[in-house]
């Protein structure tokens, strides 16, 4: 048993409520495992900062329904308490679902809709979908800042919309006064729906954001003070007598044994303020398959780590640190030299931007990057966002021609030139709308793409990457 923290829509305070719960539990010296529904990288950073344990993404589009269940079971049983933060509104998802298959995909319809005489909701990969998959109760966070009696209609609608979802209670957020709270309680009383927490409007608890969401934890020097304030709030605003039994998980007597690496290979993983978008499951897979991960900083270090046989640049915010990246010429030169000598390199989104000739920031200033790819990344106001179905157009560093992979795009940059031999032909996940060709695979030892991949159901991807790394020797 554990809980899913869901919102009635985006922006109601799910992340604040989740961090408040986690901070208060950690203050009580509880071992807590957190999960995040969907492909987001930044919310899990905050979870990990509070709990000290890597947050796990639960996303059946990027992986599969079975993988979501396995991931939750494996990691929740290693802790005393567990908590799942949802995504968007409770029932916000995508159309249909798919049976996983390498190189093929089959769209299937949702399960029979619980609403008679109504169109079935498109809630695959939604918070509700995950709650059903894991058979977990949901706590609904409601933003009460602009309503009073209407709170009952909202709560009743979510409570009755899908009979397969168990609403364990509500958390009332942004409550303005005692009188306001009294009106809310009176309205909810006929529903007999427990109020598990009340958060008043807070002026001293704000997490800054920018063009891709929250500012990552590494850039917030006052974060620990903020977490302390959240813990203080959590100690008093929740009904812990009701919540603690719902959050309890059953620890295993011993952690599962990880495979022993058979052929060690050193991989340089760029991880600093500019590059920090990684799925922990991907890093775990690399280690389980024999990789030694060497974390380093293209911002701060003088060169790439010694004796590595591959490089991995995740996403992040290279545009925010473009000047510092540009000024570190020794690293830029070392990265380009290693790639031109054949070192296998994965570069996702922000990593792709770093391998370009330039990044042109929001102010139109140009900053020199590694210069591996004959194109420049230009920041703009248009947001590219969504799940992608990507079919490999050629054999490349990670997949063979004709293989279909499923990923996610989230960026505000575009490239000045498109590749002549792109890696993928892409389309939207939930329909056949073609999104064009993208991805750079020249030199052949490079996989540079805007599409973020989760390897949980595609172990052949890191296997192929590591085999290429084993075959490479720089020194």
Tab-separated table of C-alpha atoms in Angstrom:
chain	number	residue	atom	x	y	z
A	1	UNK	CA	0.000	0.000	0.000
A	2	UNK	CA	1.093	3.520	-0.788
A	3	UNK	CA	-0.482	6.685	-2.164
A	4	UNK	CA	-0.674	8.523	-5.455
A	5	UNK	CA	-0.696	12.311	-5.142
A	6	UNK	CA	-2.880	13.584	-7.991
A	7	UNK	CA	-4.138	16.981	-9.053
A	8	UNK	CA	-7.468	18.029	-10.482
A	9	UNK	CA	-5.396	19.873	-13.097
A	10	UNK	CA	-1.857	21.133	-13.655
A	11	UNK	CA	-0.616	23.868	-11.352
A	12	UNK	CA	-2.645	22.948	-8.264
A	13	UNK	CA	0.448	22.257	-6.154
A	14	UNK	CA	1.089	18.516	-6.531
A	15	UNK	CA	4.850	18.948	-6.342
A	16	UNK	CA	4.658	21.239	-3.301
A	17	UNK	CA	2.373	18.797	-1.512
A	18	UNK	CA	4.590	15.847	-2.464
A	19	UNK	CA	7.784	17.570	-1.297
A	20	UNK	CA	6.057	18.620	1.927
A	21	UNK	CA	5.085	15.030	2.632
A	22	UNK	CA	8.559	13.729	1.765
A	23	UNK	CA	10.333	16.407	3.821
A	24	UNK	CA	8.233	15.713	6.884
A	25	UNK	CA	8.746	11.955	6.573
A	26	UNK	CA	12.512	12.381	6.241
A	27	UNK	CA	12.553	14.639	9.293
A	28	UNK	CA	11.045	11.676	11.141
A	29	UNK	CA	14.001	9.570	9.905
A	30	UNK	CA	11.732	7.500	7.678
A	31	UNK	CA	13.178	5.682	4.671
A	32	UNK	CA	11.085	6.870	1.719
A	33	UNK	CA	11.029	5.835	-1.943
A	34	UNK	CA	9.382	8.263	-4.350
A	35	UNK	CA	8.098	7.835	-7.889
A	36	UNK	CA	7.037	10.287	-10.595
A	37	UNK	CA	4.427	9.565	-13.263
A	38	UNK	CA	5.546	10.579	-16.739
A	39	UNK	CA	8.820	11.525	-18.437
A	40	UNK	CA	9.776	14.562	-16.311
A	41	UNK	CA	13.389	14.915	-15.124
A	42	UNK	CA	13.220	17.942	-12.817
A	43	UNK	CA	10.576	16.954	-10.251
A	44	UNK	CA	12.511	13.718	-9.541
A	45	UNK	CA	15.611	15.836	-8.765
A	46	UNK	CA	13.678	17.519	-5.959
A	47	UNK	CA	12.402	14.171	-4.679
A	48	UNK	CA	15.945	12.795	-4.559
A	49	UNK	CA	17.270	15.908	-2.824
A	50	UNK	CA	14.741	15.380	-0.024
A	51	UNK	CA	14.804	11.586	0.326
A	52	UNK	CA	18.422	10.820	-0.559
A	53	UNK	CA	17.151	8.083	-2.891
A	54	UNK	CA	16.816	8.226	-6.665
A	55	UNK	CA	13.242	8.873	-7.757
A	56	UNK	CA	11.914	6.443	-10.372
A	57	UNK	CA	9.829	7.458	-13.384
A	58	UNK	CA	6.689	5.442	-14.091
A	59	UNK	CA	5.866	5.887	-17.763
A	60	UNK	CA	4.186	3.148	-19.824
A	61	UNK	CA	4.752	5.059	-23.073
A	62	UNK	CA	8.532	5.143	-22.679
A	63	UNK	CA	8.578	1.611	-21.223
A	64	UNK	CA	5.483	-0.618	-20.811
A	65	UNK	CA	2.701	-1.341	-18.357
A	66	UNK	CA	4.547	-4.431	-17.146
A	67	UNK	CA	7.747	-2.450	-16.613
A	68	UNK	CA	5.868	0.166	-14.564
A	69	UNK	CA	4.544	-2.588	-12.295
A	70	UNK	CA	7.933	-4.260	-11.972
A	71	UNK	CA	9.758	-0.996	-11.299
A	72	UNK	CA	7.302	0.024	-8.588
A	73	UNK	CA	7.360	-3.384	-6.903
A	74	UNK	CA	11.159	-3.611	-6.975
A	75	UNK	CA	11.895	-0.198	-5.512
A	76	UNK	CA	8.960	0.370	-3.165
A	77	UNK	CA	9.784	-2.822	-1.258
A	78	UNK	CA	13.239	-1.519	-0.400
A	79	UNK	CA	11.888	1.308	1.752
A	80	UNK	CA	9.613	1.846	4.719
A	81	UNK	CA	7.310	4.280	2.943
A	82	UNK	CA	6.554	5.056	-0.699
A	83	UNK	CA	4.834	7.873	-2.532
A	84	UNK	CA	3.895	8.480	-6.185
A	85	UNK	CA	3.570	12.001	-7.604
A	86	UNK	CA	1.197	12.210	-10.536
A	87	UNK	CA	1.345	14.254	-13.720
A	88	UNK	CA	-1.017	17.009	-14.912
A	89	UNK	CA	-4.660	16.336	-13.985
A	90	UNK	CA	-5.683	12.902	-12.719
A	91	UNK	CA	-7.142	11.697	-16.032
A	92	UNK	CA	-4.876	13.615	-18.441
A	93	UNK	CA	-3.078	11.139	-20.694
A	94	UNK	CA	-2.779	10.166	-24.335
A	95	UNK	CA	-5.028	8.298	-26.729
A	96	UNK	CA	-4.893	4.515	-26.713
A	97	UNK	CA	-2.010	2.323	-25.610
A	98	UNK	CA	0.343	-0.126	-27.239
A	99	UNK	CA	1.663	-3.603	-26.838
A	100	UNK	CA	5.444	-3.275	-26.580
A	101	UNK	CA	7.454	-4.779	-29.388
A	102	UNK	CA	10.889	-3.971	-30.778
A	103	UNK	CA	10.402	-2.845	-34.347
A	104	UNK	CA	6.610	-2.991	-34.243
A	105	UNK	CA	3.724	-1.345	-32.487
A	106	UNK	CA	0.036	-2.039	-32.155
A	107	UNK	CA	-2.446	0.547	-30.937
A	108	UNK	CA	-5.235	-0.831	-28.777
A	109	UNK	CA	-8.224	0.878	-27.272
A	110	UNK	CA	-8.624	1.716	-23.603
A	111	UNK	CA	-10.428	-0.629	-21.292
A	112	UNK	CA	-14.213	-0.327	-21.300
A	113	UNK	CA	-15.123	3.166	-20.244
A	114	UNK	CA	-16.741	3.297	-16.775
A	115	UNK	CA	-19.011	6.170	-17.886
A	116	UNK	CA	-22.186	4.936	-19.632
A	117	UNK	CA	-23.112	6.582	-22.925
A	118	UNK	CA	-19.897	8.636	-22.963
A	119	UNK	CA	-16.747	8.605	-25.012
A	120	UNK	CA	-13.928	6.764	-23.282
A	121	UNK	CA	-11.313	9.178	-21.863
A	122	UNK	CA	-7.845	9.288	-23.346
A	123	UNK	CA	-6.018	8.533	-20.135
A	124	UNK	CA	-3.286	6.094	-21.132
A	125	UNK	CA	-0.104	7.042	-19.211
A	126	UNK	CA	-2.145	9.335	-16.979
A	127	UNK	CA	-1.986	9.364	-13.192
A	128	UNK	CA	-5.268	7.421	-13.139
A	129	UNK	CA	-3.797	4.780	-15.452
A	130	UNK	CA	-0.807	4.299	-13.135
A	131	UNK	CA	-3.087	4.133	-10.079
A	132	UNK	CA	-5.099	1.377	-11.766
A	133	UNK	CA	-1.986	-0.516	-12.876
A	134	UNK	CA	-0.556	-0.490	-9.356
A	135	UNK	CA	-3.893	-0.773	-7.557
A	136	UNK	CA	-3.118	2.276	-5.420
A	137	UNK	CA	-5.472	4.775	-3.770
A	138	UNK	CA	-5.351	8.405	-4.857
A	139	UNK	CA	-5.208	11.589	-2.809
A	140	UNK	CA	-6.619	14.493	-4.809
A	141	UNK	CA	-4.986	17.910	-4.415
A	142	UNK	CA	-7.480	20.729	-5.013
A	143	UNK	CA	-6.513	24.366	-5.518
A	144	UNK	CA	-9.057	26.178	-3.348
A	145	UNK	CA	-7.787	29.697	-3.963
A	146	UNK	CA	-10.755	30.724	-6.127
A	147	UNK	CA	-13.605	28.549	-4.910
A	148	UNK	CA	-15.618	27.586	-1.843
A	149	UNK	CA	-18.830	25.571	-2.293
A	150	UNK	CA	-17.797	24.412	-5.756
A	151	UNK	CA	-15.096	22.260	-4.159
A	152	UNK	CA	-17.753	19.601	-3.557
A	153	UNK	CA	-18.665	19.425	-7.252
A	154	UNK	CA	-15.015	19.024	-8.194
A	155	UNK	CA	-14.381	16.338	-5.576
A	156	UNK	CA	-17.599	14.492	-6.419
A	157	UNK	CA	-16.797	14.535	-10.131
A	158	UNK	CA	-13.353	13.025	-9.635
A	159	UNK	CA	-14.684	10.545	-7.074
A	160	UNK	CA	-17.393	9.215	-9.408
A	161	UNK	CA	-15.775	9.591	-12.846
A	162	UNK	CA	-14.034	6.199	-12.839
A	163	UNK	CA	-15.201	3.530	-10.431
A	164	UNK	CA	-11.837	1.761	-10.747
A	165	UNK	CA	-10.095	4.666	-8.996
A	166	UNK	CA	-10.183	4.753	-5.187
A	167	UNK	CA	-10.061	8.348	-3.911
A	168	UNK	CA	-8.698	7.999	-0.362
A	169	UNK	CA	-9.202	11.677	0.442
A	170	UNK	CA	-8.408	15.231	-0.560
A	171	UNK	CA	-5.743	17.769	0.304
A	172	UNK	CA	-6.971	21.357	0.227
A	173	UNK	CA	-4.280	23.697	-1.050
A	174	UNK	CA	-4.056	27.521	-0.953
A	175	UNK	CA	-6.751	27.933	1.691
A	176	UNK	CA	-7.074	31.617	2.540
A	177	UNK	CA	-8.575	31.838	6.057
A	178	UNK	CA	-10.392	29.993	8.813
A	179	UNK	CA	-13.708	31.153	7.324
A	180	UNK	CA	-12.627	29.890	3.909
A	181	UNK	CA	-11.701	26.520	5.398
A	182	UNK	CA	-15.033	26.291	7.201
A	183	UNK	CA	-16.920	26.815	3.932
A	184	UNK	CA	-14.822	24.154	2.210
A	185	UNK	CA	-15.386	21.626	4.990
A	186	UNK	CA	-19.122	22.251	5.057
A	187	UNK	CA	-19.325	21.722	1.299
A	188	UNK	CA	-17.343	18.463	1.391
A	189	UNK	CA	-19.077	16.931	4.402
A	190	UNK	CA	-21.931	15.230	2.476
A	191	UNK	CA	-19.386	13.383	0.324
A	192	UNK	CA	-17.829	11.716	3.378
A	193	UNK	CA	-14.458	12.187	1.719
A	194	UNK	CA	-11.638	12.548	4.268
A	195	UNK	CA	-9.685	15.796	4.299
A	196	UNK	CA	-6.129	14.510	4.718
A	197	UNK	CA	-4.380	17.863	4.676
A	198	UNK	CA	-4.898	21.607	4.570
A	199	UNK	CA	-2.203	23.925	3.205
A	200	UNK	CA	-2.744	27.647	3.685
A	201	UNK	CA	-1.572	30.192	1.144
A	202	UNK	CA	2.192	30.422	1.523
A	203	UNK	CA	4.236	33.475	0.596
A	204	UNK	CA	7.601	32.102	1.770
A	205	UNK	CA	7.496	28.797	-0.129
A	206	UNK	CA	8.188	29.325	-3.804
A	207	UNK	CA	10.249	27.173	-6.163
A	208	UNK	CA	11.492	29.331	-9.062
A	209	UNK	CA	10.841	28.252	-12.631
A	210	UNK	CA	11.893	29.177	-16.165
A	211	UNK	CA	11.348	28.129	-19.783
A	212	UNK	CA	11.289	24.338	-19.232
A	213	UNK	CA	9.712	24.187	-15.774
A	214	UNK	CA	11.253	24.318	-12.313
A	215	UNK	CA	14.846	25.453	-11.912
A	216	UNK	CA	16.885	22.296	-11.146
A	217	UNK	CA	18.099	21.629	-7.618
A	218	UNK	CA	21.795	22.191	-8.405
A	219	UNK	CA	21.051	25.855	-9.162
A	220	UNK	CA	19.201	26.644	-5.916
A	221	UNK	CA	21.621	27.529	-3.089
A	222	UNK	CA	18.709	28.181	-0.692
A	223	UNK	CA	17.030	24.833	-1.378
A	224	UNK	CA	17.816	23.258	1.988
A	225	UNK	CA	16.217	26.191	3.788
A	226	UNK	CA	13.141	25.791	1.579
A	227	UNK	CA	12.954	22.060	2.369
A	228	UNK	CA	13.152	22.865	6.092
A	229	UNK	CA	10.196	25.226	5.715
A	230	UNK	CA	8.282	22.509	3.868
A	231	UNK	CA	9.048	20.030	6.661
A	232	UNK	CA	7.797	22.535	9.232
A	233	UNK	CA	4.611	22.933	7.211
A	234	UNK	CA	4.210	19.184	6.777
A	235	UNK	CA	4.465	18.530	10.494
A	236	UNK	CA	1.254	20.463	11.095
A	237	UNK	CA	-0.841	20.512	7.916
A	238	UNK	CA	-1.484	16.783	7.361
A	239	UNK	CA	-3.644	14.215	9.149
A	240	UNK	CA	-0.717	11.890	9.821
A	241	UNK	CA	-2.840	9.416	11.769
A	242	UNK	CA	-4.688	8.633	8.539
A	243	UNK	CA	-1.811	9.165	6.118
A	244	UNK	CA	0.958	7.046	7.632
A	245	UNK	CA	-0.848	3.695	7.284
A	246	UNK	CA	-1.621	4.526	3.640
A	247	UNK	CA	2.019	5.377	2.887
A	248	UNK	CA	3.435	2.235	4.452
A	249	UNK	CA	5.241	-0.268	2.225
A	250	UNK	CA	6.581	-3.726	3.027
A	251	UNK	CA	10.412	-3.797	2.996
A	252	UNK	CA	12.231	-6.849	1.702
A	253	UNK	CA	14.628	-8.521	4.157
A	254	UNK	CA	17.511	-8.124	1.688
A	255	UNK	CA	17.929	-6.016	-1.473
A	256	UNK	CA	17.855	-7.959	-4.759
A	257	UNK	CA	21.267	-8.921	-6.064
A	258	UNK	CA	22.447	-6.947	-9.079
A	259	UNK	CA	24.279	-8.770	-11.877
A	260	UNK	CA	28.031	-8.737	-11.442
A	261	UNK	CA	29.758	-6.796	-14.234
A	262	UNK	CA	31.653	-9.174	-16.505
A	263	UNK	CA	33.478	-6.784	-18.839
A	264	UNK	CA	34.113	-3.394	-17.195
A	265	UNK	CA	34.014	-0.390	-19.509
A	266	UNK	CA	34.461	3.228	-18.382
A	267	UNK	CA	31.799	5.693	-19.538
A	268	UNK	CA	32.170	9.443	-19.010
A	269	UNK	CA	28.739	10.780	-17.957
A	270	UNK	CA	28.442	14.585	-18.097
A	271	UNK	CA	26.649	15.658	-14.928
A	272	UNK	CA	26.631	19.226	-13.678
A	273	UNK	CA	24.347	22.270	-13.805
A	274	UNK	CA	24.275	22.208	-17.617
A	275	UNK	CA	23.698	18.460	-18.094
A	276	UNK	CA	21.555	16.644	-15.553
A	277	UNK	CA	18.584	15.032	-17.322
A	278	UNK	CA	19.107	11.290	-16.831
A	279	UNK	CA	16.720	8.469	-15.984
A	280	UNK	CA	18.221	6.625	-13.036
A	281	UNK	CA	17.088	3.340	-14.578
A	282	UNK	CA	19.302	4.052	-17.612
A	283	UNK	CA	22.326	4.636	-15.412
A	284	UNK	CA	21.529	1.502	-13.410
A	285	UNK	CA	21.301	-0.561	-16.586
A	286	UNK	CA	24.699	0.625	-17.771
A	287	UNK	CA	26.235	-0.395	-14.451
A	288	UNK	CA	24.461	-3.747	-14.384
A	289	UNK	CA	25.763	-4.454	-17.886
A	290	UNK	CA	29.352	-3.819	-16.836
A	291	UNK	CA	29.903	-0.068	-17.098
A	292	UNK	CA	31.862	2.017	-14.657
A	293	UNK	CA	30.239	5.446	-14.744
A	294	UNK	CA	32.669	8.347	-14.394
A	295	UNK	CA	30.752	11.541	-13.666
A	296	UNK	CA	32.400	14.762	-14.783
A	297	UNK	CA	31.645	18.401	-15.599
A	298	UNK	CA	32.012	20.052	-19.026
A	299	UNK	CA	31.579	23.313	-17.100
A	300	UNK	CA	34.301	22.894	-14.495
A	301	UNK	CA	36.772	20.199	-15.575
A	302	UNK	CA	39.868	20.794	-17.706
A	303	UNK	CA	39.287	17.754	-19.928
A	304	UNK	CA	37.306	14.559	-20.265
A	305	UNK	CA	38.082	11.790	-17.735
A	306	UNK	CA	41.082	9.586	-18.454
A	307	UNK	CA	40.813	6.078	-19.870
A	308	UNK	CA	37.143	6.255	-20.832
A	309	UNK	CA	35.748	4.366	-23.805
A	310	UNK	CA	32.459	6.203	-24.285
A	311	UNK	CA	30.645	9.434	-23.461
A	312	UNK	CA	27.048	10.132	-22.436
A	313	UNK	CA	25.666	13.691	-22.535
A	314	UNK	CA	22.143	13.924	-21.148
A	315	UNK	CA	19.749	16.804	-21.507
A	316	UNK	CA	19.704	19.894	-19.363
A	317	UNK	CA	20.243	23.613	-19.799
A	318	UNK	CA	23.404	24.218	-21.852
A	319	UNK	CA	21.796	27.426	-23.138
A	320	UNK	CA	21.765	28.869	-19.606
A	321	UNK	CA	25.476	28.125	-19.179
A	322	UNK	CA	26.493	28.665	-22.810
A	323	UNK	CA	29.115	31.299	-22.000
A	324	UNK	CA	30.838	29.105	-19.408
A	325	UNK	CA	30.724	26.089	-21.728
A	326	UNK	CA	32.150	28.181	-24.564
A	327	UNK	CA	34.975	29.517	-22.406
A	328	UNK	CA	36.072	26.007	-21.412
A	329	UNK	CA	37.905	25.511	-24.695
A	330	UNK	CA	40.075	22.650	-23.433
A	331	UNK	CA	37.009	20.501	-22.788
A	332	UNK	CA	35.355	21.438	-26.079
A	333	UNK	CA	38.525	20.482	-27.945
A	334	UNK	CA	38.919	17.233	-25.995
A	335	UNK	CA	35.317	16.196	-26.684
A	336	UNK	CA	35.652	16.896	-30.407
A	337	UNK	CA	39.002	15.099	-30.629
A	338	UNK	CA	37.663	12.017	-28.847
A	339	UNK	CA	34.597	11.817	-31.087
A	340	UNK	CA	36.588	12.295	-34.278
A	341	UNK	CA	38.878	9.462	-33.139
A	342	UNK	CA	35.806	7.230	-32.911
A	343	UNK	CA	34.709	7.327	-29.263
A	344	UNK	CA	31.051	6.177	-29.027
A	345	UNK	CA	28.947	9.087	-27.773
A	346	UNK	CA	25.289	9.507	-26.823
A	347	UNK	CA	24.017	13.099	-26.820
A	348	UNK	CA	20.363	13.707	-25.952
A	349	UNK	CA	18.711	17.111	-26.426
A	350	UNK	CA	20.996	19.411	-24.402
A	351	UNK	CA	23.849	17.050	-25.247
A	352	UNK	CA	23.013	17.392	-28.937
A	353	UNK	CA	23.117	21.179	-28.567
A	354	UNK	CA	26.583	20.948	-26.989
A	355	UNK	CA	27.917	18.980	-29.964
A	356	UNK	CA	26.734	21.688	-32.384
A	357	UNK	CA	28.961	24.445	-33.718
A	358	UNK	CA	27.133	27.089	-31.704
A	359	UNK	CA	24.322	27.769	-29.283
A	360	UNK	CA	22.472	31.011	-29.999
A	361	UNK	CA	20.765	32.043	-26.772
A	362	UNK	CA	17.461	33.851	-26.172
A	363	UNK	CA	19.212	37.213	-26.545
A	364	UNK	CA	20.669	36.282	-29.936
A	365	UNK	CA	24.237	35.897	-28.650
A	366	UNK	CA	26.320	33.137	-30.235
A	367	UNK	CA	28.509	30.809	-28.166
A	368	UNK	CA	30.922	28.278	-29.639
A	369	UNK	CA	30.343	24.642	-28.684
A	370	UNK	CA	32.165	21.382	-29.480
A	371	UNK	CA	31.695	21.737	-33.245
A	372	UNK	CA	31.108	18.066	-34.005
A	373	UNK	CA	27.790	18.606	-35.794
A	374	UNK	CA	27.671	21.084	-38.723
A	375	UNK	CA	24.678	22.994	-37.361
A	376	UNK	CA	23.751	25.491	-34.642
A	377	UNK	CA	21.085	25.339	-31.917
A	378	UNK	CA	18.925	28.457	-31.744
A	379	UNK	CA	16.777	29.200	-28.690
A	380	UNK	CA	13.244	30.439	-29.368
A	381	UNK	CA	9.821	30.883	-27.833
A	382	UNK	CA	8.232	27.839	-29.462
A	383	UNK	CA	8.010	24.790	-27.208
A	384	UNK	CA	8.398	21.359	-28.813
A	385	UNK	CA	6.733	18.894	-26.478
A	386	UNK	CA	5.298	15.390	-26.643
A	387	UNK	CA	5.770	11.655	-26.922
A	388	UNK	CA	7.323	10.394	-30.139
A	389	UNK	CA	7.250	7.188	-32.127
A	390	UNK	CA	10.631	7.071	-33.878
A	391	UNK	CA	11.591	4.602	-36.616
A	392	UNK	CA	15.331	4.188	-37.228
A	393	UNK	CA	16.190	5.038	-40.839
A	394	UNK	CA	19.648	3.469	-40.691
A	395	UNK	CA	21.802	1.292	-38.485
A	396	UNK	CA	23.238	3.583	-35.847
A	397	UNK	CA	25.062	3.559	-32.534
A	398	UNK	CA	22.008	2.468	-30.534
A	399	UNK	CA	19.484	0.724	-32.801
A	400	UNK	CA	19.259	-1.077	-36.126
A	401	UNK	CA	17.427	0.237	-39.193
A	402	UNK	CA	13.672	-0.329	-39.033
A	403	UNK	CA	13.498	-0.552	-35.243
A	404	UNK	CA	10.800	1.558	-33.578
A	405	UNK	CA	11.544	3.278	-30.298
A	406	UNK	CA	9.337	5.492	-28.142
A	407	UNK	CA	10.642	8.674	-26.608
A	408	UNK	CA	9.839	12.190	-25.504
A	409	UNK	CA	10.748	15.676	-26.752
A	410	UNK	CA	10.820	18.810	-24.582
A	411	UNK	CA	12.851	21.784	-25.820
A	412	UNK	CA	12.707	25.394	-26.997
A	413	UNK	CA	15.574	25.229	-29.470
A	414	UNK	CA	15.790	24.301	-33.124
A	415	UNK	CA	18.689	23.514	-35.439
A	416	UNK	CA	19.721	25.749	-38.336
A	417	UNK	CA	20.469	22.737	-40.557
A	418	UNK	CA	18.866	19.320	-40.662
A	419	UNK	CA	20.964	16.171	-41.120
A	420	UNK	CA	21.299	14.761	-44.615
A	421	UNK	CA	21.145	11.224	-43.186
A	422	UNK	CA	18.863	11.503	-40.133
A	423	UNK	CA	18.583	8.833	-37.478
A	424	UNK	CA	14.798	8.708	-37.184
A	425	UNK	CA	11.532	9.414	-38.889
A	426	UNK	CA	9.276	10.591	-36.076
A	427	UNK	CA	5.540	10.886	-35.499
A	428	UNK	CA	3.304	11.683	-32.579
A	429	UNK	CA	2.728	8.753	-30.272
A	430	UNK	CA	-1.062	8.909	-30.199
A	431	UNK	CA	-1.727	9.546	-33.891
A	432	UNK	CA	-0.087	9.257	-37.309
A	433	UNK	CA	0.916	12.925	-37.584
A	434	UNK	CA	4.406	12.979	-39.048
A	435	UNK	CA	6.865	15.117	-37.080
A	436	UNK	CA	9.658	14.891	-39.629
A	437	UNK	CA	13.119	13.356	-39.619
A	438	UNK	CA	15.696	14.151	-36.968
A	439	UNK	CA	18.842	12.954	-35.234
A	440	UNK	CA	22.514	12.994	-36.200
A	441	UNK	CA	24.506	9.811	-36.713
A	442	UNK	CA	27.558	11.212	-38.480
A	443	UNK	CA	30.216	10.464	-37.413
A	444	UNK	CA	28.870	6.929	-37.119
A	445	UNK	CA	30.010	6.667	-33.492
A	446	UNK	CA	27.595	9.462	-32.465
A	447	UNK	CA	23.932	9.252	-31.516
A	448	UNK	CA	22.716	12.860	-31.196
A	449	UNK	CA	18.963	13.386	-30.958
A	450	UNK	CA	16.305	15.589	-29.391
A	451	UNK	CA	14.359	12.439	-28.451
A	452	UNK	CA	14.868	11.305	-24.848
A	453	UNK	CA	14.827	7.518	-24.459
A	454	UNK	CA	14.171	5.352	-21.416
A	455	UNK	CA	15.888	1.978	-21.812
A	456	UNK	CA	13.866	0.010	-19.265
A	457	UNK	CA	12.165	-2.182	-21.874
A	458	UNK	CA	15.002	-1.912	-24.400
A	459	UNK	CA	18.062	-3.393	-22.753
A	460	UNK	CA	19.475	-4.051	-26.227
A	461	UNK	CA	20.121	-0.286	-26.554
A	462	UNK	CA	22.672	0.006	-23.722
A	463	UNK	CA	24.031	-3.424	-24.659
A	464	UNK	CA	24.785	-2.237	-28.183
A	465	UNK	CA	26.283	1.014	-26.907
A	466	UNK	CA	28.580	-0.749	-24.455
A	467	UNK	CA	29.712	-3.254	-27.068
A	468	UNK	CA	30.763	-0.369	-29.282
A	469	UNK	CA	32.586	1.169	-26.327
A	470	UNK	CA	34.412	-2.090	-25.579
A	471	UNK	CA	35.677	-2.142	-29.153
A	472	UNK	CA	37.086	1.387	-28.841
A	473	UNK	CA	40.441	2.404	-27.336
A	474	UNK	CA	41.403	6.087	-27.296
A	475	UNK	CA	44.800	5.705	-25.652
